[in-house]
């Protein structure tokens, strides 16, 4: 019974290696709320969640002012009990992104402490379904890249062994998106998976029109074509196009995922362990998807998701966006396009505390 004896949290501003753009936003810095839990015998659990640039101080305040005081004294062997108690304590701000991110920072730390106490890697503790998971690359195919650069990056990804690439779409002219996809497909050949991501950029009619234009390129999925709360619109689109529809990075609860599955509005789910509230609810989303015959391809956070996708039988892809390299010493092992979950006890992330410290702004909640 690893009792949580102390808990603290802080906010880091982790730079991105290169600016990332999509149809609606630019990702220039990862705000990262880190939670540290001290257990017995020097055991420590470390978790985190993130934003891509706004709201980090609000998440930290919720964690520090309301949640951490309820964490001390809890049993890290019982993540369900603690998660439910914390959720009930924030009921007036649930369901919502800030609360989900706050819960996730704590829940991932609880699982880290629990796994370390048991001497077990997260992938095994959470189910251990697969030895490895297929990798696809997103880092080379942002919207601001010109077609030549996009094609070169996609070819480089194929040469490096990735099984797929994700291309951002949402150019002003639909024909420009189609031309970029045609060039990428031509360059990588028929064996490579190509996903596209609209980041909620289209209206219903525009999404249907653009999906039709992109159908010749044998796409693995079209991601977030519409506003994330338009379940009906996604269901209509799913029935009108042969391209599988993927959603999940902008959903914040198990119930929101269920609504998509019930409506037949998604063929691929992309739960984000931070945005859905942690490992505890992430696993429920994955298992629910399995019951609907739907694979999961988690959004971002490959350092955590490699273990979770491997833990469940329907974990299909992990998204390659190395974001923690500047503040960690651990690296994801991969071979022949497949990522291997870490085998060390815990969630598998070794933080470089000196590097992490350098990303803290002193004035924040000092
Ligand atoms: Mg996306």
GROMACS .gro file of C-alpha atoms and ligand atoms in nm:
model
  367
    1UNK     CA    1   0.000   0.000   0.000
    2UNK     CA    2   0.208   0.298  -0.120
    3UNK     CA    3   0.057   0.583   0.080
    4UNK     CA    4   0.112   0.926  -0.072
    5UNK     CA    5   0.301   1.117   0.196
    6UNK     CA    6   0.374   1.447   0.017
    7UNK     CA    7   0.269   1.608  -0.308
    8UNK     CA    8   0.379   1.912  -0.502
    9UNK     CA    9   0.340   2.058  -0.849
   10UNK     CA   10   0.495   2.316  -1.073
   11UNK     CA   11   0.464   2.457  -1.423
   12UNK     CA   12   0.729   2.420  -1.693
   13UNK     CA   13   0.748   2.588  -2.031
   14UNK     CA   14   0.906   2.330  -2.258
   15UNK     CA   15   1.016   2.470  -2.593
   16UNK     CA   16   0.921   2.295  -2.914
   17UNK     CA   17   1.205   2.187  -3.138
   18UNK     CA   18   1.031   2.346  -3.438
   19UNK     CA   19   0.713   2.550  -3.469
   20UNK     CA   20   0.412   2.335  -3.555
   21UNK     CA   21   0.112   2.471  -3.743
   22UNK     CA   22  -0.224   2.333  -3.847
   23UNK     CA   23  -0.545   2.475  -3.988
   24UNK     CA   24  -0.637   2.671  -3.678
   25UNK     CA   25  -0.338   2.720  -3.448
   26UNK     CA   26   0.036   2.729  -3.394
   27UNK     CA   27   0.215   2.524  -3.127
   28UNK     CA   28   0.514   2.722  -3.003
   29UNK     CA   29   0.557   2.607  -2.642
   30UNK     CA   30   0.432   2.322  -2.426
   31UNK     CA   31   0.304   2.435  -2.089
   32UNK     CA   32   0.364   2.133  -1.871
   33UNK     CA   33   0.219   2.087  -1.524
   34UNK     CA   34   0.437   1.838  -1.338
   35UNK     CA   35   0.310   1.658  -1.027
   36UNK     CA   36   0.544   1.483  -0.786
   37UNK     CA   37   0.416   1.238  -0.527
   38UNK     CA   38   0.636   1.107  -0.246
   39UNK     CA   39   0.560   0.760  -0.114
   40UNK     CA   40   0.720   0.542   0.152
   41UNK     CA   41   1.086   0.434   0.142
   42UNK     CA   42   1.193   0.711  -0.093
   43UNK     CA   43   0.951   0.603  -0.366
   44UNK     CA   44   0.846   0.882  -0.598
   45UNK     CA   45   0.580   0.908  -0.866
   46UNK     CA   46   0.595   1.176  -1.130
   47UNK     CA   47   0.315   1.267  -1.369
   48UNK     CA   48   0.225   1.553  -1.598
   49UNK     CA   49  -0.021   1.708  -1.835
   50UNK     CA   50   0.011   1.991  -2.081
   51UNK     CA   51  -0.135   2.266  -2.290
   52UNK     CA   52   0.003   2.390  -2.621
   53UNK     CA   53   0.024   2.745  -2.496
   54UNK     CA   54  -0.265   2.875  -2.282
   55UNK     CA   55  -0.425   2.780  -1.953
   56UNK     CA   56  -0.126   2.623  -1.782
   57UNK     CA   57  -0.140   2.855  -1.481
   58UNK     CA   58  -0.511   2.775  -1.437
   59UNK     CA   59  -0.438   2.402  -1.439
   60UNK     CA   60  -0.159   2.450  -1.186
   61UNK     CA   61  -0.383   2.656  -0.957
   62UNK     CA   62  -0.655   2.388  -0.963
   63UNK     CA   63  -0.397   2.120  -0.886
   64UNK     CA   64  -0.228   2.310  -0.605
   65UNK     CA   65  -0.522   2.483  -0.441
   66UNK     CA   66  -0.794   2.219  -0.460
   67UNK     CA   67  -0.666   1.877  -0.557
   68UNK     CA   68  -0.326   1.810  -0.400
   69UNK     CA   69  -0.454   1.867  -0.043
   70UNK     CA   70  -0.692   1.575  -0.106
   71UNK     CA   71  -0.416   1.354  -0.246
   72UNK     CA   72  -0.193   1.336   0.060
   73UNK     CA   73  -0.274   1.025   0.262
   74UNK     CA   74  -0.435   0.843  -0.031
   75UNK     CA   75  -0.335   0.493  -0.140
   76UNK     CA   76  -0.160   0.496  -0.478
   77UNK     CA   77  -0.258   0.131  -0.522
   78UNK     CA   78  -0.618   0.247  -0.575
   79UNK     CA   79  -0.615   0.497  -0.863
   80UNK     CA   80  -0.987   0.451  -0.934
   81UNK     CA   81  -1.084   0.549  -0.581
   82UNK     CA   82  -0.865   0.857  -0.581
   83UNK     CA   83  -0.965   0.967  -0.932
   84UNK     CA   84  -1.334   0.944  -0.847
   85UNK     CA   85  -1.287   1.134  -0.520
   86UNK     CA   86  -1.097   1.411  -0.696
   87UNK     CA   87  -1.355   1.432  -0.976
   88UNK     CA   88  -1.638   1.463  -0.725
   89UNK     CA   89  -1.448   1.738  -0.545
   90UNK     CA   90  -1.440   1.943  -0.867
   91UNK     CA   91  -1.788   1.859  -0.990
   92UNK     CA   92  -1.877   2.222  -1.059
   93UNK     CA   93  -1.596   2.245  -1.315
   94UNK     CA   94  -1.642   1.899  -1.466
   95UNK     CA   95  -1.653   1.802  -1.754
   96UNK     CA   96  -1.402   2.055  -1.878
   97UNK     CA   97  -1.052   2.079  -2.022
   98UNK     CA   98  -0.887   2.255  -1.727
   99UNK     CA   99  -1.021   2.004  -1.477
  100UNK     CA  100  -0.938   1.707  -1.698
  101UNK     CA  101  -0.581   1.831  -1.740
  102UNK     CA  102  -0.549   1.882  -1.364
  103UNK     CA  103  -0.682   1.534  -1.289
  104UNK     CA  104  -0.445   1.385  -1.548
  105UNK     CA  105  -0.135   1.545  -1.399
  106UNK     CA  106  -0.218   1.374  -1.070
  107UNK     CA  107  -0.348   1.045  -1.208
  108UNK     CA  108  -0.037   0.986  -1.420
  109UNK     CA  109   0.176   1.046  -1.111
  110UNK     CA  110  -0.037   0.801  -0.912
  111UNK     CA  111   0.011   0.532  -1.179
  112UNK     CA  112   0.386   0.605  -1.186
  113UNK     CA  113   0.409   0.562  -0.808
  114UNK     CA  114   0.190   0.251  -0.817
  115UNK     CA  115   0.392   0.092  -1.097
  116UNK     CA  116   0.724   0.173  -0.931
  117UNK     CA  117   0.600   0.028  -0.602
  118UNK     CA  118   0.511  -0.295  -0.783
  119UNK     CA  119   0.832  -0.295  -0.989
  120UNK     CA  120   0.624  -0.312  -1.308
  121UNK     CA  121   0.628  -0.110  -1.630
  122UNK     CA  122   0.306   0.075  -1.710
  123UNK     CA  123   0.245  -0.123  -2.029
  124UNK     CA  124   0.222  -0.445  -1.828
  125UNK     CA  125   0.036  -0.300  -1.531
  126UNK     CA  126  -0.231  -0.163  -1.765
  127UNK     CA  127  -0.283  -0.487  -1.954
  128UNK     CA  128   0.025  -0.583  -2.152
  129UNK     CA  129  -0.165  -0.675  -2.471
  130UNK     CA  130   0.109  -0.606  -2.727
  131UNK     CA  131   0.489  -0.612  -2.744
  132UNK     CA  132   0.503  -0.311  -2.979
  133UNK     CA  133   0.285  -0.061  -3.162
  134UNK     CA  134   0.311   0.086  -3.513
  135UNK     CA  135   0.454   0.437  -3.540
  136UNK     CA  136   0.345   0.715  -3.772
  137UNK     CA  137   0.517   1.048  -3.817
  138UNK     CA  138   0.348   1.384  -3.778
  139UNK     CA  139   0.655   1.600  -3.727
  140UNK     CA  140   0.739   1.629  -4.097
  141UNK     CA  141   0.402   1.728  -4.237
  142UNK     CA  142   0.281   2.052  -4.078
  143UNK     CA  143   0.062   2.288  -4.276
  144UNK     CA  144   0.320   2.562  -4.330
  145UNK     CA  145   0.561   2.331  -4.513
  146UNK     CA  146   0.575   2.376  -4.889
  147UNK     CA  147   0.493   2.075  -5.105
  148UNK     CA  148   0.857   1.996  -5.182
  149UNK     CA  149   0.950   1.999  -4.813
  150UNK     CA  150   0.638   1.799  -4.726
  151UNK     CA  151   0.723   1.531  -4.982
  152UNK     CA  152   1.088   1.517  -4.876
  153UNK     CA  153   0.986   1.473  -4.513
  154UNK     CA  154   0.733   1.202  -4.598
  155UNK     CA  155   0.994   1.011  -4.798
  156UNK     CA  156   1.241   1.050  -4.514
  157UNK     CA  157   0.981   0.907  -4.275
  158UNK     CA  158   0.926   0.608  -4.504
  159UNK     CA  159   1.302   0.556  -4.533
  160UNK     CA  160   1.331   0.570  -4.154
  161UNK     CA  161   1.081   0.284  -4.126
  162UNK     CA  162   0.767   0.468  -4.019
  163UNK     CA  163   0.451   0.295  -4.134
  164UNK     CA  164   0.261   0.615  -4.190
  165UNK     CA  165   0.267   0.993  -4.207
  166UNK     CA  166   0.004   1.245  -4.106
  167UNK     CA  167  -0.043   1.545  -4.330
  168UNK     CA  168  -0.215   1.857  -4.202
  169UNK     CA  169  -0.488   1.986  -4.433
  170UNK     CA  170  -0.686   2.310  -4.448
  171UNK     CA  171  -0.524   2.512  -4.722
  172UNK     CA  172  -0.755   2.788  -4.842
  173UNK     CA  173  -0.818   2.606  -5.170
  174UNK     CA  174  -0.926   2.246  -5.141
  175UNK     CA  175  -0.737   2.172  -5.463
  176UNK     CA  176  -0.413   2.270  -5.292
  177UNK     CA  177  -0.466   2.011  -5.020
  178UNK     CA  178  -0.545   1.751  -5.286
  179UNK     CA  179  -0.232   1.839  -5.484
  180UNK     CA  180  -0.016   1.801  -5.171
  181UNK     CA  181  -0.171   1.463  -5.096
  182UNK     CA  182  -0.126   1.350  -5.455
  183UNK     CA  183   0.243   1.444  -5.439
  184UNK     CA  184   0.296   1.263  -5.109
  185UNK     CA  185   0.114   0.948  -5.224
  186UNK     CA  186   0.310   0.947  -5.547
  187UNK     CA  187   0.638   0.978  -5.358
  188UNK     CA  188   0.581   0.719  -5.084
  189UNK     CA  189   0.394   0.463  -5.293
  190UNK     CA  190   0.092   0.252  -5.204
  191UNK     CA  191   0.237   0.075  -4.901
  192UNK     CA  192   0.259   0.373  -4.670
  193UNK     CA  193  -0.033   0.482  -4.453
  194UNK     CA  194  -0.130   0.848  -4.499
  195UNK     CA  195  -0.352   1.020  -4.247
  196UNK     CA  196  -0.487   1.375  -4.281
  197UNK     CA  197  -0.581   1.616  -4.002
  198UNK     CA  198  -0.810   1.919  -4.039
  199UNK     CA  199  -0.802   2.029  -3.673
  200UNK     CA  200  -1.176   2.111  -3.672
  201UNK     CA  201  -1.126   2.354  -3.958
  202UNK     CA  202  -1.424   2.274  -4.183
  203UNK     CA  203  -1.800   2.322  -4.194
  204UNK     CA  204  -2.015   2.016  -4.263
  205UNK     CA  205  -2.054   2.088  -4.634
  206UNK     CA  206  -1.690   2.179  -4.678
  207UNK     CA  207  -1.576   1.863  -4.501
  208UNK     CA  208  -1.791   1.646  -4.726
  209UNK     CA  209  -1.666   1.824  -5.038
  210UNK     CA  210  -1.302   1.800  -4.935
  211UNK     CA  211  -1.324   1.439  -4.821
  212UNK     CA  212  -1.462   1.350  -5.164
  213UNK     CA  213  -1.166   1.525  -5.330
  214UNK     CA  214  -0.917   1.333  -5.112
  215UNK     CA  215  -1.067   0.986  -5.155
  216UNK     CA  216  -0.837   0.884  -5.445
  217UNK     CA  217  -0.531   0.891  -5.217
  218UNK     CA  218  -0.622   0.588  -5.003
  219UNK     CA  219  -0.616   0.772  -4.672
  220UNK     CA  220  -0.608   0.586  -4.342
  221UNK     CA  221  -0.826   0.848  -4.173
  222UNK     CA  222  -0.947   1.206  -4.178
  223UNK     CA  223  -0.896   1.357  -3.834
  224UNK     CA  224  -1.115   1.621  -3.668
  225UNK     CA  225  -1.283   1.739  -3.987
  226UNK     CA  226  -1.549   1.933  -3.788
  227UNK     CA  227  -1.599   2.105  -3.456
  228UNK     CA  228  -1.532   1.848  -3.187
  229UNK     CA  229  -1.877   1.885  -3.030
  230UNK     CA  230  -2.062   1.818  -3.358
  231UNK     CA  231  -2.125   1.448  -3.313
  232UNK     CA  232  -2.413   1.445  -3.562
  233UNK     CA  233  -2.201   1.620  -3.826
  234UNK     CA  234  -1.928   1.359  -3.790
  235UNK     CA  235  -2.188   1.081  -3.818
  236UNK     CA  236  -2.322   1.233  -4.140
  237UNK     CA  237  -1.972   1.270  -4.281
  238UNK     CA  238  -1.880   0.913  -4.184
  239UNK     CA  239  -2.175   0.790  -4.390
  240UNK     CA  240  -2.087   1.006  -4.690
  241UNK     CA  241  -1.717   0.923  -4.732
  242UNK     CA  242  -1.509   0.608  -4.760
  243UNK     CA  243  -1.231   0.769  -4.553
  244UNK     CA  244  -1.246   0.659  -4.187
  245UNK     CA  245  -1.321   0.948  -3.950
  246UNK     CA  246  -1.093   0.992  -3.647
  247UNK     CA  247  -1.164   1.204  -3.338
  248UNK     CA  248  -1.062   1.225  -2.977
  249UNK     CA  249  -0.792   1.481  -2.905
  250UNK     CA  250  -1.055   1.741  -2.814
  251UNK     CA  251  -1.276   1.514  -2.602
  252UNK     CA  252  -1.254   1.533  -2.227
  253UNK     CA  253  -1.457   1.248  -2.082
  254UNK     CA  254  -1.555   0.885  -2.129
  255UNK     CA  255  -1.912   0.997  -2.199
  256UNK     CA  256  -1.806   1.220  -2.487
  257UNK     CA  257  -1.630   0.924  -2.649
  258UNK     CA  258  -1.936   0.706  -2.593
  259UNK     CA  259  -2.152   0.960  -2.777
  260UNK     CA  260  -1.930   0.929  -3.086
  261UNK     CA  261  -1.935   0.550  -3.073
  262UNK     CA  262  -2.311   0.531  -3.017
  263UNK     CA  263  -2.369   0.756  -3.320
  264UNK     CA  264  -2.130   0.566  -3.548
  265UNK     CA  265  -1.950   0.898  -3.589
  266UNK     CA  266  -1.590   0.776  -3.556
  267UNK     CA  267  -1.396   0.480  -3.694
  268UNK     CA  268  -1.077   0.560  -3.502
  269UNK     CA  269  -1.055   0.706  -3.150
  270UNK     CA  270  -0.764   0.926  -3.044
  271UNK     CA  271  -0.787   0.967  -2.667
  272UNK     CA  272  -0.523   1.197  -2.519
  273UNK     CA  273  -0.423   1.081  -2.172
  274UNK     CA  274  -0.386   1.441  -2.051
  275UNK     CA  275  -0.705   1.578  -2.198
  276UNK     CA  276  -0.927   1.287  -2.097
  277UNK     CA  277  -0.819   1.310  -1.733
  278UNK     CA  278  -0.542   1.056  -1.698
  279UNK     CA  279  -0.456   0.690  -1.741
  280UNK     CA  280  -0.758   0.575  -1.542
  281UNK     CA  281  -1.018   0.714  -1.787
  282UNK     CA  282  -0.792   0.659  -2.093
  283UNK     CA  283  -0.805   0.284  -2.040
  284UNK     CA  284  -1.184   0.295  -2.016
  285UNK     CA  285  -1.206   0.478  -2.349
  286UNK     CA  286  -0.979   0.218  -2.511
  287UNK     CA  287  -1.180  -0.073  -2.375
  288UNK     CA  288  -1.509   0.089  -2.474
  289UNK     CA  289  -1.373   0.137  -2.826
  290UNK     CA  290  -1.280  -0.230  -2.838
  291UNK     CA  291  -1.642  -0.322  -2.771
  292UNK     CA  292  -1.739  -0.119  -3.080
  293UNK     CA  293  -1.464  -0.276  -3.293
  294UNK     CA  294  -1.282   0.057  -3.308
  295UNK     CA  295  -0.902   0.097  -3.284
  296UNK     CA  296  -0.732   0.364  -3.074
  297UNK     CA  297  -0.452   0.580  -3.205
  298UNK     CA  298  -0.377   0.817  -2.916
  299UNK     CA  299  -0.311   1.184  -2.974
  300UNK     CA  300   0.041   1.327  -2.912
  301UNK     CA  301   0.229   1.243  -2.585
  302UNK     CA  302   0.406   0.946  -2.739
  303UNK     CA  303   0.621   0.913  -2.427
  304UNK     CA  304   0.313   0.802  -2.228
  305UNK     CA  305   0.099   0.665  -2.507
  306UNK     CA  306   0.351   0.407  -2.621
  307UNK     CA  307   0.286   0.217  -2.298
  308UNK     CA  308  -0.091   0.265  -2.306
  309UNK     CA  309  -0.136   0.172  -2.673
  310UNK     CA  310   0.070  -0.141  -2.609
  311UNK     CA  311  -0.137  -0.219  -2.301
  312UNK     CA  312  -0.463  -0.266  -2.492
  313UNK     CA  313  -0.542  -0.506  -2.779
  314UNK     CA  314  -0.687  -0.231  -3.001
  315UNK     CA  315  -0.394   0.012  -2.969
  316UNK     CA  316  -0.321   0.062  -3.339
  317UNK     CA  317  -0.079   0.354  -3.383
  318UNK     CA  318   0.145   0.584  -3.181
  319UNK     CA  319   0.208   0.935  -3.311
  320UNK     CA  320   0.575   1.036  -3.341
  321UNK     CA  321   0.618   1.388  -3.204
  322UNK     CA  322   0.923   1.387  -2.975
  323UNK     CA  323   0.846   1.671  -2.736
  324UNK     CA  324   1.017   1.577  -2.411
  325UNK     CA  325   1.369   1.513  -2.541
  326UNK     CA  326   1.506   1.839  -2.400
  327UNK     CA  327   1.390   1.755  -2.044
  328UNK     CA  328   1.424   1.377  -2.024
  329UNK     CA  329   1.700   1.121  -2.050
  330UNK     CA  330   1.474   0.835  -2.159
  331UNK     CA  331   1.403   0.775  -2.528
  332UNK     CA  332   1.146   0.556  -2.699
  333UNK     CA  333   1.301   0.247  -2.848
  334UNK     CA  334   1.173   0.156  -3.191
  335UNK     CA  335   1.259  -0.088  -3.465
  336UNK     CA  336   1.118  -0.144  -3.814
  337UNK     CA  337   0.851   0.119  -3.764
  338UNK     CA  338   0.724  -0.012  -3.433
  339UNK     CA  339   0.766   0.147  -3.093
  340UNK     CA  340   0.854  -0.064  -2.791
  341UNK     CA  341   0.704   0.032  -2.455
  342UNK     CA  342   0.959   0.106  -2.181
  343UNK     CA  343   1.034  -0.193  -1.959
  344UNK     CA  344   1.150  -0.002  -1.652
  345UNK     CA  345   0.913   0.021  -1.353
  346UNK     CA  346   0.677   0.320  -1.371
  347UNK     CA  347   0.539   0.518  -1.662
  348UNK     CA  348   0.877   0.502  -1.834
  349UNK     CA  349   0.984   0.865  -1.834
  350UNK     CA  350   1.317   0.964  -1.676
  351UNK     CA  351   1.317   1.338  -1.616
  352UNK     CA  352   1.633   1.547  -1.634
  353UNK     CA  353   1.562   1.762  -1.331
  354UNK     CA  354   1.823   2.025  -1.410
  355UNK     CA  355   1.685   2.070  -1.762
  356UNK     CA  356   1.330   2.070  -1.632
  357UNK     CA  357   1.418   2.334  -1.373
  358UNK     CA  358   1.552   2.561  -1.646
  359UNK     CA  359   1.203   2.576  -1.802
  360UNK     CA  360   1.035   2.713  -1.489
  361UNK     CA  361   0.945   3.082  -1.476
  362UNK     CA  362   1.026   3.197  -1.124
  363UNK     CA  363   0.737   3.438  -1.086
  364UNK     CA  364   0.464   3.181  -1.132
  365UNK     CA  365   0.299   3.080  -0.809
  366UNK     CA  366   0.621   3.121  -0.617
  367LIG    MG1  367  -0.499   1.627  -3.459
   0.00000   0.00000   0.00000
